[in-house]
Short mmCIF file of C-alpha atoms in Angstrom, two decimals:
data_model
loop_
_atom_site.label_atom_id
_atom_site.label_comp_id
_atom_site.label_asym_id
_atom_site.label_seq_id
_atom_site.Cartn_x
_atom_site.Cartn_y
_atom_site.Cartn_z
CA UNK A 146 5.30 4.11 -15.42
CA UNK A 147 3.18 6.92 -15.13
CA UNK A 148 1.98 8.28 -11.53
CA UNK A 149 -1.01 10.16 -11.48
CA UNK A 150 -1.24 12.33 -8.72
CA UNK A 151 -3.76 13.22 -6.71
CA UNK A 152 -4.26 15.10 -3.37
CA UNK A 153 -6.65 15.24 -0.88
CA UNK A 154 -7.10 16.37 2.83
CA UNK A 155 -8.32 14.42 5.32
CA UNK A 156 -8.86 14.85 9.47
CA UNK A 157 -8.80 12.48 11.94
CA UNK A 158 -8.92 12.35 15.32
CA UNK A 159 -6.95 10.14 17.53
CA UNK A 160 -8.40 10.88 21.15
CA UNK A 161 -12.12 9.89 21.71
CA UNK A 162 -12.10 6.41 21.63
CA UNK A 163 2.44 5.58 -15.39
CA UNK A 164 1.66 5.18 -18.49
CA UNK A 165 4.74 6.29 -20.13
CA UNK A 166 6.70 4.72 -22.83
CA UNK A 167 10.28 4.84 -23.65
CA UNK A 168 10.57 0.99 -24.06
CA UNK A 169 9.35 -1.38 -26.75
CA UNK A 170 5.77 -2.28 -27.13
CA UNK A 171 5.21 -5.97 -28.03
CA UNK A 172 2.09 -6.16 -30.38
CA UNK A 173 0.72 -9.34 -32.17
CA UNK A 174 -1.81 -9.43 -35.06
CA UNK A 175 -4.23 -11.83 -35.34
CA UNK A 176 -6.31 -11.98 -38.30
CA UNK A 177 -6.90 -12.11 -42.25
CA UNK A 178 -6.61 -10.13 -45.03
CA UNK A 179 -7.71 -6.65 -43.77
CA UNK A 180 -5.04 -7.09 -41.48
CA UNK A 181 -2.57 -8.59 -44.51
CA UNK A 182 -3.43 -5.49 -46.80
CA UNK A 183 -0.52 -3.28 -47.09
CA UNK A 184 0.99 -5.20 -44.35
CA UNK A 185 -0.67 -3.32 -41.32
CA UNK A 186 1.74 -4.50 -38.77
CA UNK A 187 4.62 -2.94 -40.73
CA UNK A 188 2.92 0.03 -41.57
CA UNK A 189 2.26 0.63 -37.98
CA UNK A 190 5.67 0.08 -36.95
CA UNK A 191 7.14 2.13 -39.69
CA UNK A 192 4.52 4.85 -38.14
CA UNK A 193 5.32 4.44 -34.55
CA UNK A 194 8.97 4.70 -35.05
CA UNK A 195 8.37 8.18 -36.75
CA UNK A 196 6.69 9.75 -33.73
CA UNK A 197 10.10 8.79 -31.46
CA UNK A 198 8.20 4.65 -30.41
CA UNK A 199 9.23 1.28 -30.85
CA UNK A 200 6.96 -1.28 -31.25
CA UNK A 201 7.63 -5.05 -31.76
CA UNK A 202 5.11 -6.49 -33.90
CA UNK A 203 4.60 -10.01 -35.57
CA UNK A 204 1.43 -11.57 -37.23
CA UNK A 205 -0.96 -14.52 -38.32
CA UNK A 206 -3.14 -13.24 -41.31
CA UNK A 207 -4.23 -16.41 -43.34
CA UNK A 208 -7.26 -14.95 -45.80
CA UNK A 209 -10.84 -15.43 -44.97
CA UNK A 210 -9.70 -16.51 -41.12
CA UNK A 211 -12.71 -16.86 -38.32
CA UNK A 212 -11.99 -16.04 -35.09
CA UNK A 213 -13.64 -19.81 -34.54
CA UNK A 214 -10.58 -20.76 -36.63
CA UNK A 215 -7.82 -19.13 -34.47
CA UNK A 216 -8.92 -19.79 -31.53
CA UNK A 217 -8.27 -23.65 -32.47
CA UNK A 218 -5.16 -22.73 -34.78
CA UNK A 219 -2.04 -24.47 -33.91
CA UNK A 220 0.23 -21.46 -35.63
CA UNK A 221 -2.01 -18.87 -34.15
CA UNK A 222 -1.86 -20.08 -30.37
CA UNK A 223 1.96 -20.68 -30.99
CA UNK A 224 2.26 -17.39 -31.97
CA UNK A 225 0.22 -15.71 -28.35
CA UNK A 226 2.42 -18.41 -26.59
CA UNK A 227 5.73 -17.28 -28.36
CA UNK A 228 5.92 -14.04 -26.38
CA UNK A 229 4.56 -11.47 -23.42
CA UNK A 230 2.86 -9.34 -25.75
CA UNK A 231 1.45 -5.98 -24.68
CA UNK A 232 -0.93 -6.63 -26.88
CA UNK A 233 -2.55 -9.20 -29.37
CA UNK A 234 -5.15 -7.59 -31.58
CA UNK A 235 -7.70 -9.62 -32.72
CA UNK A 236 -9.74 -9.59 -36.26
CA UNK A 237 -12.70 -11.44 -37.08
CA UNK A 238 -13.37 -12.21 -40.41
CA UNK A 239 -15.03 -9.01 -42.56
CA UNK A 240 -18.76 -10.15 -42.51
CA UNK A 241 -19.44 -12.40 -39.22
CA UNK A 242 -19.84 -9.83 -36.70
CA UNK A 243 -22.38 -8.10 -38.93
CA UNK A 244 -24.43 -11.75 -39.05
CA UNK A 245 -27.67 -11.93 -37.05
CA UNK A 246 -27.42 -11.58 -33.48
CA UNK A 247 -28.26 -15.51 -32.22
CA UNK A 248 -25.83 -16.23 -35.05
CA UNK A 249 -23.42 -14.25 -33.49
CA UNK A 250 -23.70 -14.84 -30.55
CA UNK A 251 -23.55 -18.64 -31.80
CA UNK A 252 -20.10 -18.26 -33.76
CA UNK A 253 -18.57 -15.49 -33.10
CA UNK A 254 -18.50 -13.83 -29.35
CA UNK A 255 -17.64 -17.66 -28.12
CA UNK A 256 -14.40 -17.78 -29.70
CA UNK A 257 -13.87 -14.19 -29.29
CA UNK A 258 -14.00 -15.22 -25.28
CA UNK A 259 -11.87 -18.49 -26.01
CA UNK A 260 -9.02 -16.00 -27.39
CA UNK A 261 -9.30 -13.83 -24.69
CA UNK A 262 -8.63 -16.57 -22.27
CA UNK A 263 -5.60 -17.94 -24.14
CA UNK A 264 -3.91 -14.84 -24.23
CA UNK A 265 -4.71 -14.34 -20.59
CA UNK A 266 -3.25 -17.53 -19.86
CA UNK A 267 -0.18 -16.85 -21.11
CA UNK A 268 0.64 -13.67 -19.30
CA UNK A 269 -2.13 -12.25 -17.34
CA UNK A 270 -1.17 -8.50 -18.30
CA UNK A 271 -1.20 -9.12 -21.96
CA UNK A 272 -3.88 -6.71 -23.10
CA UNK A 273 -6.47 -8.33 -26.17
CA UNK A 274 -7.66 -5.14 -28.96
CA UNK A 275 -10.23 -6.06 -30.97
CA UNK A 276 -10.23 -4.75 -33.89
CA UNK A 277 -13.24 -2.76 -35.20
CA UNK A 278 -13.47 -3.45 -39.34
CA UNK A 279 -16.04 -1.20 -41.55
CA UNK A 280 -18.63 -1.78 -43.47
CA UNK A 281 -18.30 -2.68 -47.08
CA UNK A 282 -18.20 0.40 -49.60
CA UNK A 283 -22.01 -0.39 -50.75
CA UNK A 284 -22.75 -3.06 -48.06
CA UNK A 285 -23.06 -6.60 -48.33
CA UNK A 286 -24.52 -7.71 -51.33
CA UNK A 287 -23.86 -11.49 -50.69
CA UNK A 288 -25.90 -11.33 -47.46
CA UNK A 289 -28.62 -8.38 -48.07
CA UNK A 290 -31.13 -11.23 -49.61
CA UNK A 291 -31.40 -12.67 -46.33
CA UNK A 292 -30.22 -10.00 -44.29
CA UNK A 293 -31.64 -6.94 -44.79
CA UNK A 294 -29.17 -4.63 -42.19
CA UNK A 295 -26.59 -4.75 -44.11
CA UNK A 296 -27.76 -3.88 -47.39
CA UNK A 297 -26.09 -1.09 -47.05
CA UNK A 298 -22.76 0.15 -46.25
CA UNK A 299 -24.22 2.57 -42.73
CA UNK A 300 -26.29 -0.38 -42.11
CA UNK A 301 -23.52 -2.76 -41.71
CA UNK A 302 -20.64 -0.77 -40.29
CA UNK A 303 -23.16 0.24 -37.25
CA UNK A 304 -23.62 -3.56 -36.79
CA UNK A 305 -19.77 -3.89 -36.52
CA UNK A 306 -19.36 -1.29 -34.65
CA UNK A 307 -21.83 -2.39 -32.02
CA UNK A 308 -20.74 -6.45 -31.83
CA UNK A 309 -16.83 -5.38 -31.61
CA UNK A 310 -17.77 -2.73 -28.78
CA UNK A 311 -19.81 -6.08 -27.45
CA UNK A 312 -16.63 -8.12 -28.23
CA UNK A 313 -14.45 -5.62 -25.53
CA UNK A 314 -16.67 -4.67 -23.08
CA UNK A 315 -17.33 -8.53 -22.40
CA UNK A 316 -13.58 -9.61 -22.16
CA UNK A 317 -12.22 -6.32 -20.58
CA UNK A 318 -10.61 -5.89 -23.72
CA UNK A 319 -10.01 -2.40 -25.78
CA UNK A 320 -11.45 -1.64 -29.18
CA UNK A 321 -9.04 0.22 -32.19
CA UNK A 322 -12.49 1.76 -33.75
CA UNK A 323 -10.87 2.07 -37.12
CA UNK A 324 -14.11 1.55 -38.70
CA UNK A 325 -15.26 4.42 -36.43
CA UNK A 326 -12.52 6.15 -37.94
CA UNK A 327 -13.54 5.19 -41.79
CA UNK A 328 -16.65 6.79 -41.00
CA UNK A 329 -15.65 10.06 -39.93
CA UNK A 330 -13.22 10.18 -43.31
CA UNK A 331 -16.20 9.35 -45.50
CA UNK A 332 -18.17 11.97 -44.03
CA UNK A 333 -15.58 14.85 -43.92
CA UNK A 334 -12.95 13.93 -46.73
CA UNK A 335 -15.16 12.22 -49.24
CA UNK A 336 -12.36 12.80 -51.91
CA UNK A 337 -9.91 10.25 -49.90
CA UNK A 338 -10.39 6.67 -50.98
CA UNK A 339 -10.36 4.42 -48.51
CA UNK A 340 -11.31 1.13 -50.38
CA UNK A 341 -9.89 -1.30 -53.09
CA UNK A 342 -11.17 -1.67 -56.33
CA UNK A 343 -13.24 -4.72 -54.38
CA UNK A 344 -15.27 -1.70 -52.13
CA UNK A 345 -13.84 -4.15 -49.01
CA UNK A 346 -10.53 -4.39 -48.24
CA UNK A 347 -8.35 -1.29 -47.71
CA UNK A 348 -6.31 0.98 -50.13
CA UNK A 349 -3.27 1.95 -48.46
CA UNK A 350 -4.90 5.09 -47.09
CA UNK A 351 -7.49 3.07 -45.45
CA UNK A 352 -4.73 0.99 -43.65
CA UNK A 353 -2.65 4.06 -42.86
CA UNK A 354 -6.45 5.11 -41.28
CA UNK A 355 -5.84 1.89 -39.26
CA UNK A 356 -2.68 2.35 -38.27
CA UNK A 357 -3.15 5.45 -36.79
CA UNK A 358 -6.42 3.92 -35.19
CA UNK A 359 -3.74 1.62 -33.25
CA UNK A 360 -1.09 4.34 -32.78
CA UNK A 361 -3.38 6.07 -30.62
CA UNK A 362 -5.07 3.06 -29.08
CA UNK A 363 -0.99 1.51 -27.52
CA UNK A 364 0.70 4.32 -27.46
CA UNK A 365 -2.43 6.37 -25.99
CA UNK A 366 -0.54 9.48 -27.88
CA UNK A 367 -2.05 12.09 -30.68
CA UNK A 368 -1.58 10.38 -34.13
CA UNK A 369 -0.46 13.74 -35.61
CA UNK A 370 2.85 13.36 -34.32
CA UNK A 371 3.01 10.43 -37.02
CA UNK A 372 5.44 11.91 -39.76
CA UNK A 373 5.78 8.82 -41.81
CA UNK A 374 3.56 8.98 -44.72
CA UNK A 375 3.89 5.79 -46.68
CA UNK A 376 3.60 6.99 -50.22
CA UNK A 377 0.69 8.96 -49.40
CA UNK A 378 -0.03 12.81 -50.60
CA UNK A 379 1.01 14.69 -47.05
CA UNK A 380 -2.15 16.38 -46.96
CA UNK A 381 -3.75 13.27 -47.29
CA UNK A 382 -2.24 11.47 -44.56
CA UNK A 383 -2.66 14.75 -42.30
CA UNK A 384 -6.47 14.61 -42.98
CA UNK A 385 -5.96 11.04 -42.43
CA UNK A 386 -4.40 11.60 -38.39
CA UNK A 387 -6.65 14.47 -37.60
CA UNK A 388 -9.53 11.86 -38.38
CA UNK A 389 -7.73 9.88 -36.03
CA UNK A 390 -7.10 12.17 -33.35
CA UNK A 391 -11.06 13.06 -33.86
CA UNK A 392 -12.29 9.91 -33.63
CA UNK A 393 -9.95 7.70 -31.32
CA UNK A 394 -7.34 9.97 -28.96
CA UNK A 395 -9.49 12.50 -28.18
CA UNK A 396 -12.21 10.14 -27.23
CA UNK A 397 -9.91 7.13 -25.86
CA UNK A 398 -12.29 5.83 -22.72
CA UNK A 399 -15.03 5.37 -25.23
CA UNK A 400 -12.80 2.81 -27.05
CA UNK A 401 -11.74 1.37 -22.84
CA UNK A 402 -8.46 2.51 -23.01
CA UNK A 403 -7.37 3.49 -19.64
CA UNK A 404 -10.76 1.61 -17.99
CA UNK A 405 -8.48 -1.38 -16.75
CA UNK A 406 -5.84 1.10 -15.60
CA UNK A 407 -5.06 0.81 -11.36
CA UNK A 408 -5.91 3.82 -9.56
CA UNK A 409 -4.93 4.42 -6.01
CA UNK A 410 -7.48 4.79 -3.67
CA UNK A 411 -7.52 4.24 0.05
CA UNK A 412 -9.60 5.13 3.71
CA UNK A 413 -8.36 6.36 6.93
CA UNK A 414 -9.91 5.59 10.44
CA UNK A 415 -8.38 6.38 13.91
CA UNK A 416 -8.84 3.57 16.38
CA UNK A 417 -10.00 4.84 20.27
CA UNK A 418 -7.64 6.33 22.74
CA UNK A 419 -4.17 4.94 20.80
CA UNK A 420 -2.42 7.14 18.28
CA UNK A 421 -3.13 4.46 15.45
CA UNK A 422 -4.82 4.60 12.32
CA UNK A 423 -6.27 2.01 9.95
CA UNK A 424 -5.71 2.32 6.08
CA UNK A 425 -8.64 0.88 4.19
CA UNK A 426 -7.04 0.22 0.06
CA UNK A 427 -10.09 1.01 -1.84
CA UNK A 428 -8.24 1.03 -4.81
CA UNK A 429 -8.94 -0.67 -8.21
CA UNK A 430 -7.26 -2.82 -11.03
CA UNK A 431 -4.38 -3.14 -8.93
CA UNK A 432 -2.14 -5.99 -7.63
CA UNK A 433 0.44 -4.47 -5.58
CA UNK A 434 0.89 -1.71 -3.50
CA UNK A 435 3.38 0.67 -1.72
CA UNK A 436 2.69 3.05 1.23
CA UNK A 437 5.00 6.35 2.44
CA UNK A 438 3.28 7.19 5.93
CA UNK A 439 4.65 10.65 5.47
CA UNK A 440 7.14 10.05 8.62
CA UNK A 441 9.91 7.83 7.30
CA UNK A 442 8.21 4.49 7.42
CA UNK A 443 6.63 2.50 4.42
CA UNK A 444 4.58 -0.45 4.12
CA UNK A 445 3.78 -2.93 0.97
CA UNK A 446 0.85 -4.18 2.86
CA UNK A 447 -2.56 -4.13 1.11
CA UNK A 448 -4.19 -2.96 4.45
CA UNK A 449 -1.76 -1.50 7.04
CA UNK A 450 -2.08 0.22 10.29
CA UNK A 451 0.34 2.78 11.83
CA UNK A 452 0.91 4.67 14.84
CA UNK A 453 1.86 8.12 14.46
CA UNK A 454 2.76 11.62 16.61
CA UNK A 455 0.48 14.72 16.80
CA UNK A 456 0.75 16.21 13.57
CA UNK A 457 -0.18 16.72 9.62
CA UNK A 458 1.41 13.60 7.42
CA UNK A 459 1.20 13.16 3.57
CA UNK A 460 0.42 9.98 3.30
CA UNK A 461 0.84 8.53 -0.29
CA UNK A 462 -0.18 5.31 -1.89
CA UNK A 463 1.01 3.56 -5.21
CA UNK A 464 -0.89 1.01 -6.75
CA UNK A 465 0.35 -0.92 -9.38
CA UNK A 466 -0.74 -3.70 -11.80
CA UNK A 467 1.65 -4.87 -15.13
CA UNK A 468 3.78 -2.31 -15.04
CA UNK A 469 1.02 0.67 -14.63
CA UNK A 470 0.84 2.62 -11.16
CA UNK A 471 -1.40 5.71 -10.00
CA UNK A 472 -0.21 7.58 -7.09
CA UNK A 473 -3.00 9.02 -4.45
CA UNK A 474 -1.84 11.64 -1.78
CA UNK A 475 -4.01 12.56 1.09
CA UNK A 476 -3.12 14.54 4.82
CA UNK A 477 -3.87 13.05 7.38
CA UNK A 478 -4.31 15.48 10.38
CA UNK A 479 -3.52 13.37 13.60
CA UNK A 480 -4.72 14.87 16.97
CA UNK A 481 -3.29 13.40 20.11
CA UNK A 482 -5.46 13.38 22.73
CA UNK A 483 -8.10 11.86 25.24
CA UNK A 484 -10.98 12.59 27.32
CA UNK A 485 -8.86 11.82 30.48
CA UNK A 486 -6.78 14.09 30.06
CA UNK A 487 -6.44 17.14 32.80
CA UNK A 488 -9.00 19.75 32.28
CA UNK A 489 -11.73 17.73 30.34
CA UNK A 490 -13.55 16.47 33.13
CA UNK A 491 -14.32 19.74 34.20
CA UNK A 492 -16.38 19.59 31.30
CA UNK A 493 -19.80 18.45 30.13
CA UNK A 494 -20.48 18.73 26.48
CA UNK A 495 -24.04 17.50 25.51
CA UNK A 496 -26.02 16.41 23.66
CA UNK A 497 -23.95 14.32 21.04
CA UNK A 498 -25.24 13.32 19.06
CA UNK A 499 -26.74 17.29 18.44
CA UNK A 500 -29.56 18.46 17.04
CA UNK A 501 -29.97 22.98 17.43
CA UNK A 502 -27.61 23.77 19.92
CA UNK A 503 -24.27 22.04 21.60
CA UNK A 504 -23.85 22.94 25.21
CA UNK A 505 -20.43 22.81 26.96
CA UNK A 506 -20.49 23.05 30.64
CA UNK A 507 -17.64 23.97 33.13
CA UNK A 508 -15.22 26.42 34.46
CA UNK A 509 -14.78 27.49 30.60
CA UNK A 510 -12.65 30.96 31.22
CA UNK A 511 -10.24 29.81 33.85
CA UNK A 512 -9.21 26.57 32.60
CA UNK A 513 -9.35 26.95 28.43
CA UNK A 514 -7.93 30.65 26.16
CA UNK A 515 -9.53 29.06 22.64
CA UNK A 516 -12.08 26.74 21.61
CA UNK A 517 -12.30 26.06 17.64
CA UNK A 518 -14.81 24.48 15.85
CA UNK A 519 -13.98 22.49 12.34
CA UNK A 520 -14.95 19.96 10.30
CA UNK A 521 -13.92 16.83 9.27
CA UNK A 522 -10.92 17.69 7.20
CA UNK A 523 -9.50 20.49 9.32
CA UNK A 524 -11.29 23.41 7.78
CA UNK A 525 -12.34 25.96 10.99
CA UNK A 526 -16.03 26.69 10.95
CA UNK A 527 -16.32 28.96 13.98
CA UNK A 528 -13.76 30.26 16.81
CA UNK A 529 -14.36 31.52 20.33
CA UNK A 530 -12.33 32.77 23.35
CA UNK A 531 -15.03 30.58 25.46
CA UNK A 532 -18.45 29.94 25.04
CA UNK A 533 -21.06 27.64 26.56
CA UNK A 534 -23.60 27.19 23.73
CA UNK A 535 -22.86 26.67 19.76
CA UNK A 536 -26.02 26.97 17.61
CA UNK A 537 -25.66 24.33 15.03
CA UNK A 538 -29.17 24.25 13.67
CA UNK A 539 -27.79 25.21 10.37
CA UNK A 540 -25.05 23.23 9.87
CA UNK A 541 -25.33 20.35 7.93
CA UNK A 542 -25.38 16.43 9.20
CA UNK A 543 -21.87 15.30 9.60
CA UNK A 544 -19.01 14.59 12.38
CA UNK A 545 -17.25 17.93 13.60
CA UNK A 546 -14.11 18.54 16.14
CA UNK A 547 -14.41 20.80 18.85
CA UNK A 548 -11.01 21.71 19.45
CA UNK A 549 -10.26 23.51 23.42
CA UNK A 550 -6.93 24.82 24.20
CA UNK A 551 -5.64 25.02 27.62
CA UNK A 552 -3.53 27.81 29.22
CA UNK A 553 -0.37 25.62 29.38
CA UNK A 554 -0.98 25.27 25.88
CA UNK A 555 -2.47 21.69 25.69
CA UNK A 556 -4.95 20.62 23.39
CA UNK A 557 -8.17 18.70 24.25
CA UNK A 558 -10.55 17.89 20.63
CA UNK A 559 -14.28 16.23 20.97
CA UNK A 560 -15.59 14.77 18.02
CA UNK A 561 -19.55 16.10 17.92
CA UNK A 562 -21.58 14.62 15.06
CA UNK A 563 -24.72 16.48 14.35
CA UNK A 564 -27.85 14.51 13.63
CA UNK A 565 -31.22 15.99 12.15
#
């Protein structure tokens, strides 16, 4: 697991009232012939394993498969049932997703969503990667009669592209763009050839274009670390990773990788007159969750409470989900310490809420050697041995401490929240 840290600061006052991998990654492949050619799943094993990473991979591939078909295929739910994949990768047949829209949306996203939902229902953190197929090397001449789009080969890849980003974004899913990829290779290395002699399915550099797609997409790592070529010229299969570093690792949240990731998040509020405070888990994608108060104690409570001592704690939360965790770490400034305490009725600080100027009233000199003014996190706005009138006209809206030390040493704070 990979913790993410971050730190924050954070006030309060308590007186007025991981994605790492060094294990195996289970992938499945579901699909057809693209996925068959040059046998992908090996290829991206045989990859993987160069750049230091195991992956587990197995397959169903029959030729000319719908993903209406698999997602009512004995062999192909027997396979997402067979094991708690990390991911199943799912490939629609070459031309559907490039169809009409109502058609699509007819025969294709529906199953698309059935899939989803099978895979989720045999183990909730398996993660579904659809995968994003290209347009055909001069387009599709069966369908241009009667479908003009893809008459040509931009005008049907940007159809694909769009109806697999579709596909993820409506079952949480993440997209391998390898068309994406195809695209950029076309552009800037016109001289590699990417197609079979049938200008559809891949050569073997198109499929090692796919398998880095996927490198980068599980293993969320740069694709030039690959050092396994296949047969493939080495410069080749460089151009071919830098495309993929381009196109898919430099660019991974476009393709959702990392959107369904936890991250720790969390609120602090003191509750009146008793050293306790109130943790508020604001965080996201996550299912589980550990807390270090920063004194010794912990908690695995979603929403905890604890009482502390005057002082400054780190307070850290993990949230995790399937393995994954982010780690958030804020201070938490506790102040001990209550408007009945000995000295503070000899004062009378007004108005508060404040508008120009706060106005503190009492035997100021005798009784107090420091008064500090700060903001909500602890940062000291203004200082004074003792005075009886801060002009605040020009600070912004907000809450504020007004901090007064006694003689013996003991600290009084007032919150003062300034309202224009």
């Amino acid at each position: 697991m990979k913790l993410v840290k971050r730190v924050l600061g954070v006030s309060f006052l308590i007186c007025m009232s991981l994605w790492s991998y060094g294990q195996t990654t289970r992938v499945l492949f579901i699909g057809n012939s693209y996925t068959a050619y040059n046998n992908l799943p090996q290829l991206t094993y045989d990859m993987a394993l160069s750049a230091g990473d195991t992956l587990f991979v197995d397959s169903h591939t029959p030729g000319g498969q719908r993903l209406m078909h698999h997602a009512s295929n004995a062999t192909a739910i027997g396979k997402i049932y067979s094991n708690s994949w990390n991911y199943v990768v799912l490939q629609a047949q070459s031309q559907e997703p490039s169809w009409p829209l109502g058609q699509v949306q007819a025969e294709v996203f529906p199953y698309a969503k059935s899939l989803c939902d099978t895979i989720r229902a045999n183990d909730s953190c398996t993660v579904p990667v659809f995968y994003m197929t290209w347009g055909r090397k001069n387009g599709d001449a069966f369908n241009c009669p009667n479908w003009p789009p893809v008459c040509t080969y931009l005008g049907m890849d940007s159809l694909l592209r769009e109806r697999y980003l579709t596909m993820g974004n409506d079952n949480d899913a993440l997209v391998s763009p390898v068309g994406a990829v195809w695209r950029y290779i076309r552009a800037n290395f016109p001289q590699i050839e990417l197609y079979s002699p049938d200008e559809s399915h891949p050569s073997l550099a198109g499929s090692y274009a796919a398998g880095c797609a996927f490198y980068a997409v599980f293993l969320r790592k740069n694709p030039e670390m690959i050092t396994y070529h296949a047969s493939l010229d080495p410069g080749m299969a460089d151009a071919i990773q830098t495309a993929a570093k381009t196109v898919v690792y430099d660019s991974l949240s476009k393709w959702n990788v990392g959107k369904f990731d936890p991250i720790a998040d969390f609120t602090s509020v003191d509750t009146a007159h008793v050293p306790t405070v109130l943790f508020t888990n604001q965080s996201q994608n996550a299912d589980s969750y550990y807390w270090d108060f920063g004194d010794g104690n912990t908690s695995t409570l979603e929403n905890p409470s604890h009482s502390y001592a005057h002082g400054a704690y780190q307070v850290t939360l993990i949230a995790t989900k399937c393995g994954q965790s982010d780690t958030l770490i804020k201070t938490v400034n506790v102040i001990i310490g209550s408007t009945d305490e000995i000295g503070i009725d000899q004062l009378n600080i007004y108005p508060n809420p404040v508008y120009e100027v706060l106005r503190i009233e009492g035997d100021l000199q005798s009784t107090f050697t420091q008064m500090i003014l700060m903001n909500d996190v602890g940062e000291v706005i203004q200082t004074s041995t003792f005075r009886s009138a801060w002009d605040v006209s020009d600070m912004p809206n907000g809450i504020y401490l007004l901090k007064l030390i006694q003689r013996d040493g003991h600290e009084i704070t007032k919150k003062v929240i300034i309202r224009k």
